[in-house]
Short mmCIF file of C-alpha atoms in Angstrom, two decimals:
data_model
loop_
_atom_site.label_atom_id
_atom_site.label_comp_id
_atom_site.label_asym_id
_atom_site.label_seq_id
_atom_site.Cartn_x
_atom_site.Cartn_y
_atom_site.Cartn_z
CA MET A 1434 8.52 -17.76 32.90
CA PRO A 1435 7.08 -15.21 35.36
CA VAL A 1436 3.83 -13.44 34.48
CA ARG A 1437 3.69 -9.74 35.33
CA LEU A 1438 0.75 -7.35 35.47
CA THR A 1439 -0.16 -3.91 36.73
CA VAL A 1440 -3.30 -3.02 38.67
CA LEU A 1441 -4.48 0.36 39.94
CA ARG A 1442 -3.98 0.97 43.64
CA GLY A 1443 -7.21 0.42 45.53
CA SER A 1444 -8.65 -1.86 42.85
CA ALA A 1445 -10.57 -4.92 44.03
CA ALA A 1446 -8.82 -6.83 41.23
CA ARG A 1447 -5.68 -6.93 43.36
CA ARG A 1448 -7.30 -9.43 45.73
CA LEU A 1449 -8.27 -11.62 42.78
CA TYR A 1450 -4.69 -11.65 41.52
CA GLU A 1451 -3.32 -12.37 45.00
CA ARG A 1452 -5.69 -15.35 45.32
CA HIS A 1453 -4.22 -16.65 42.08
CA GLY A 1454 -0.63 -16.51 43.33
CA PHE A 1455 0.49 -13.02 42.29
CA THR A 1456 2.65 -11.04 44.71
CA VAL A 1457 3.55 -7.35 44.80
CA GLU A 1458 6.83 -6.62 43.07
CA GLU A 1459 6.75 -2.82 43.47
CA GLN A 1460 4.29 0.04 43.90
CA ASP A 1461 4.07 3.66 42.88
CA PRO A 1462 1.47 6.33 43.74
CA ILE A 1463 -0.92 5.02 41.06
CA ASP A 1464 -0.08 1.41 40.23
CA VAL A 1465 0.78 -1.88 41.91
CA HIS A 1466 3.11 -4.06 39.82
CA MET A 1467 2.60 -7.75 40.50
CA VAL A 1468 4.29 -10.98 39.46
CA ARG A 1469 3.35 -14.67 39.51
CA ARG A 1470 6.35 -16.93 39.40
CA PRO A 1471 6.19 -20.47 37.97
CA ASP A 1472 6.81 -21.96 41.43
CA ALA A 1473 3.85 -20.09 42.99
CA PRO A 1474 1.47 -22.38 44.89
CA ALA A 1475 -1.56 -23.68 43.06
CA VAL A 1476 -4.85 -21.90 43.64
CA PRO A 1477 -6.99 -23.82 46.15
CA PRO A 1478 -10.43 -24.74 44.83
CA HIS A 1479 -13.36 -22.72 46.09
CA PRO A 1480 -16.17 -24.55 47.86
CA PRO A 1481 -19.37 -24.74 45.82
CA ALA A 1482 -21.63 -21.70 46.10
CA ARG A 1483 -24.59 -22.09 48.41
CA MET A 1484 -28.06 -21.55 47.10
CA LEU A 1485 -30.25 -19.41 49.32
CA ASP A 1486 -33.75 -20.63 50.04
CA GLY A 1487 -36.20 -17.96 49.37
#
């Protein structure tokens, strides 16, 4: 079952959703409507965060 969501245009959250397999379905002047389909690729793991010496 596809998962759909709406994010405001210009929101940094859009990048988060794209990293998790969501794609743009349609846009309007205010919103971006996104969908993640069941066959979307898995999210690659992030490398561990580096600690800064200081």
